[in-house]
mmCIF file of C-alpha atoms in Angstrom:
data_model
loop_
_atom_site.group_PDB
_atom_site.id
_atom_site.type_symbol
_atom_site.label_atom_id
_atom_site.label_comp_id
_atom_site.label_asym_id
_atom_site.label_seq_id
_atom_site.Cartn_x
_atom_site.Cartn_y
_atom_site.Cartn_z
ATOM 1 C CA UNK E 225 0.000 0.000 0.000
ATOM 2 C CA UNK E 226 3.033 2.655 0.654
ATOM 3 C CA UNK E 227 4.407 1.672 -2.442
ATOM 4 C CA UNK E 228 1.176 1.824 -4.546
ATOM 5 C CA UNK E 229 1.089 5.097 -2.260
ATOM 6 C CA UNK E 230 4.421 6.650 -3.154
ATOM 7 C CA UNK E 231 3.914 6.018 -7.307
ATOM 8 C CA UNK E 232 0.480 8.194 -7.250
ATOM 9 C CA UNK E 233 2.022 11.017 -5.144
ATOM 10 C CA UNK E 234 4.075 11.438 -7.810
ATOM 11 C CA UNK E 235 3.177 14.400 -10.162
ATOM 12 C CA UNK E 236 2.641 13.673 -13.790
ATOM 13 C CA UNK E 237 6.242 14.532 -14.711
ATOM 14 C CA UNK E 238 7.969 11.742 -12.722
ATOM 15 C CA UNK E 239 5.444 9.327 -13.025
ATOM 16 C CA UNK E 240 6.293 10.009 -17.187
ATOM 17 C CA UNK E 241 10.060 9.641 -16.571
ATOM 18 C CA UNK E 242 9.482 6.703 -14.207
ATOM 19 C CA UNK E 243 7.285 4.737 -16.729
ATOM 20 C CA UNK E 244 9.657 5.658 -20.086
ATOM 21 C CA UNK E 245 12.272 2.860 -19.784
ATOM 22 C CA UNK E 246 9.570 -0.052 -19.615
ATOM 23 C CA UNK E 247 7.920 2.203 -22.482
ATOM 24 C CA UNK E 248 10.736 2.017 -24.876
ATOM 25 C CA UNK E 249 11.504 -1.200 -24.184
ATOM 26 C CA UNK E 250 7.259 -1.623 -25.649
ATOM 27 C CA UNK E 251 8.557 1.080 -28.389
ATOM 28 C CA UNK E 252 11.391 -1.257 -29.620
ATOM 29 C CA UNK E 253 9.197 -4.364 -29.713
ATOM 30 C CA UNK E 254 6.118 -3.613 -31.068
ATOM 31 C CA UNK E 255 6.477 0.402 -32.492
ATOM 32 C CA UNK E 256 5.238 3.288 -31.549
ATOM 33 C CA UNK E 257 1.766 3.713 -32.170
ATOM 34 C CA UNK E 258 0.125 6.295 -29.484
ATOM 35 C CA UNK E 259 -1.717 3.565 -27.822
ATOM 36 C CA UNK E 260 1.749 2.213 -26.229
ATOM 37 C CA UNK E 261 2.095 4.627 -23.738
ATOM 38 C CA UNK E 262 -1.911 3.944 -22.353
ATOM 39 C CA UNK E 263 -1.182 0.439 -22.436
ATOM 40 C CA UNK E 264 1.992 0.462 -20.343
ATOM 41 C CA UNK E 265 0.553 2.752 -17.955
ATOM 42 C CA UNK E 266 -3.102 1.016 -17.646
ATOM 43 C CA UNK E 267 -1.024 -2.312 -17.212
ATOM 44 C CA UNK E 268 1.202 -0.860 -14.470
ATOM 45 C CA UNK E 269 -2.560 0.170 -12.330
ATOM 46 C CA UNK E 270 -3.213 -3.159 -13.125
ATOM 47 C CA UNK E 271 -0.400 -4.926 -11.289
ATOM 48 C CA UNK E 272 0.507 -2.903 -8.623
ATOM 49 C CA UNK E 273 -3.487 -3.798 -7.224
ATOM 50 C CA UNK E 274 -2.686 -7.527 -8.596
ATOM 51 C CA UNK E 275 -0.697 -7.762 -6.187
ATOM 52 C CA UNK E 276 -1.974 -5.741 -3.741
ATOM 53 C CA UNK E 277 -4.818 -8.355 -4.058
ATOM 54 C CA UNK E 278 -2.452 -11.640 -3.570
ATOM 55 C CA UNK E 279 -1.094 -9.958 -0.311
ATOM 56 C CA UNK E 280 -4.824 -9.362 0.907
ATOM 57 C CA UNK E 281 -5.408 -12.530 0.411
ATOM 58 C CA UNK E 282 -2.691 -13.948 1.916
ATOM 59 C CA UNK E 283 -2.488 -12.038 5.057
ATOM 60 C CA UNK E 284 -6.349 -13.118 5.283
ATOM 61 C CA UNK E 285 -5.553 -16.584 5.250
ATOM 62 C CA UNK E 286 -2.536 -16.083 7.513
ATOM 63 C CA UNK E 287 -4.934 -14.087 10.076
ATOM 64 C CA UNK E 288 -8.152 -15.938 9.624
ATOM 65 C CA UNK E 289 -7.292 -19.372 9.058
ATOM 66 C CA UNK E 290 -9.553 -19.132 5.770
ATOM 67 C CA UNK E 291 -9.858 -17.735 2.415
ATOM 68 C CA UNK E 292 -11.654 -14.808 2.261
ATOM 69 C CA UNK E 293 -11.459 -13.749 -1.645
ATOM 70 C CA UNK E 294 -14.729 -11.511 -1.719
ATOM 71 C CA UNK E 295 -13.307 -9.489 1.286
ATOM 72 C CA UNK E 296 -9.493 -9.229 -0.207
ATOM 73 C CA UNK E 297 -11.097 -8.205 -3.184
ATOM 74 C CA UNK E 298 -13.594 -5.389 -1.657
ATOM 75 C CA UNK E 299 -10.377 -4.365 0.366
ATOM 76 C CA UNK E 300 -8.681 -4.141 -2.903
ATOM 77 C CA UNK E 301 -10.936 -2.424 -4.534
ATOM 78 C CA UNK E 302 -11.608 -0.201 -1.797
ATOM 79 C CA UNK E 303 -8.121 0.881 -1.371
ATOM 80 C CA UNK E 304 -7.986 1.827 -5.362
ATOM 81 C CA UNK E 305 -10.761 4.545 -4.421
ATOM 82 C CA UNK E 306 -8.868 6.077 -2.114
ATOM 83 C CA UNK E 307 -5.614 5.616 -4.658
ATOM 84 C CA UNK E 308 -8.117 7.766 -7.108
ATOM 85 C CA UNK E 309 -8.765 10.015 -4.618
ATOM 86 C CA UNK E 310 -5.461 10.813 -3.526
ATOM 87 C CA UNK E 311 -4.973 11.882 -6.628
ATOM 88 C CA UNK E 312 -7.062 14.983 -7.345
ATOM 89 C CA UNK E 313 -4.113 16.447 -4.563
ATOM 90 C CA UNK E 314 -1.181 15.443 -6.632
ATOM 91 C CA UNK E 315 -0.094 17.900 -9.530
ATOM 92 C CA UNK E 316 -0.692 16.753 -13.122
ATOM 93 C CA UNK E 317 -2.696 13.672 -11.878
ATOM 94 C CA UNK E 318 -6.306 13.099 -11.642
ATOM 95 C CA UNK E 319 -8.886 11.151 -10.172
ATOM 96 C CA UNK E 320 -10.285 8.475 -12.979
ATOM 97 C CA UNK E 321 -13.087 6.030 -12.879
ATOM 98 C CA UNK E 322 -11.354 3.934 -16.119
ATOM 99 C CA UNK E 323 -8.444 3.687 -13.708
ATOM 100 C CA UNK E 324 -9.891 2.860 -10.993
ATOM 101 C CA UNK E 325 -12.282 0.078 -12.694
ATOM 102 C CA UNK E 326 -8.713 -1.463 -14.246
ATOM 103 C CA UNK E 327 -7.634 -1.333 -10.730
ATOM 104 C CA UNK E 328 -10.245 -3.459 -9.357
ATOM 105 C CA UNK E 329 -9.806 -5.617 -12.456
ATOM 106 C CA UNK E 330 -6.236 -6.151 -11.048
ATOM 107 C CA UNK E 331 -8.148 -6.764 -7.613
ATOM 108 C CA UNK E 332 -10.386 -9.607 -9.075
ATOM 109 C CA UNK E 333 -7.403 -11.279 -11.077
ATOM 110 C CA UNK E 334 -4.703 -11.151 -7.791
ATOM 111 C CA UNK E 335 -7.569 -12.506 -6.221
ATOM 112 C CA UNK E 336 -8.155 -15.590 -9.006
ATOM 113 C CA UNK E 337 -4.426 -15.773 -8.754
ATOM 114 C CA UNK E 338 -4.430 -16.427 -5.249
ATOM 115 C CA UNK E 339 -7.368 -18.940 -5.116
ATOM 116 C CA UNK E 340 -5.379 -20.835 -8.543
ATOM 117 C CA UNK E 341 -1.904 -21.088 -6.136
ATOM 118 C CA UNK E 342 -3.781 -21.996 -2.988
ATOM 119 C CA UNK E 343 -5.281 -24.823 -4.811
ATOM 120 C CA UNK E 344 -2.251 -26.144 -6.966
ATOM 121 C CA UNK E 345 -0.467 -26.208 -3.179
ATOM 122 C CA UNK E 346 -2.967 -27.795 -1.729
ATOM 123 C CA UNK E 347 -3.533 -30.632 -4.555
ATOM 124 C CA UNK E 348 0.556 -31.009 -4.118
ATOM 125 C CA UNK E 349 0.529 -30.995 -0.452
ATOM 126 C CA UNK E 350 -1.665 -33.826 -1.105
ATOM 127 C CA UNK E 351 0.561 -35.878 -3.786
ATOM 128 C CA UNK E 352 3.489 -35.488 -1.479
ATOM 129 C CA UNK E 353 1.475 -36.699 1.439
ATOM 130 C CA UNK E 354 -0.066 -40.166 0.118
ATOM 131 C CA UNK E 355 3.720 -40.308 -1.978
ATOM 132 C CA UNK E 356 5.190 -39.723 1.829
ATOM 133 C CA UNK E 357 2.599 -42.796 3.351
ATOM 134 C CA UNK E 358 3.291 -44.746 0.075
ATOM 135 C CA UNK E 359 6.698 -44.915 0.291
ATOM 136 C CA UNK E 360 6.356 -45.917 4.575
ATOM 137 C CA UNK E 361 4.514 -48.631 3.601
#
């Protein structure tokens, strides 16, 4: 959350110079086209709340003993509003529906993520368990 913090109190000149390296790298692979830059910086709202997401969700579990994926996700999703809001006080930057909608997309997927891992772990914890009691036997 302080990270996700720090990147939108940054006015819209840094947040440009901070994004241009992964942009040209975009640039060099697939041209420049005007849509590259929205689609690097949409992706990076994306992520960051991605993983904000996975660590809801994990620290859930940790805490509760359970999953909890709708209230990681409202959690999520709620801290993206107040991302939004934040910044209408940050020069350059402004407070977006679109962005925060793609960041609650990010919510739902770190959240699909999470429930996808939990279950491959669990369906291994199980193959290594009845391999364990095989192998005693």
């Amino acid at each position: 959350m302080l990270v996700i913090f720090w990147l939108s109190s940054r006015n819209a000149d840094q947040s440009s110079a901070q994004s241009s390296a992964v942009l040209q790298f975009i640039i060099n692979l697939f041209g420049d086209n005007g849509f590259t830059d929205f689609i690097v910086r949409k992706a990076a709202h994306c992520l960051e709340f991605t993983g904000l997401s996975l660590l809801f969700n994990l620290s859930l579990y940790q805490t509760k003993g359970k999953k909890m994926p709708l209230l990681a996700t409202a959690l999520t999703c709620a801290y993206a509003a107040t991302d939004e809001f934040h910044q209408l006080f940050v020069e350059g930057r402004s407070c977006q529906i679109t962005d925060w909608l793609i960041d609650s997309c990010g919510a739902v997927i770190g959240t699909f993520a999470f429930l996808i891992l939990f279950a491959a772990v669990i369906c291994f914890c199980k193959k290594k368990a009845k391999f364990i009691d095989s192998a005693d036997n």
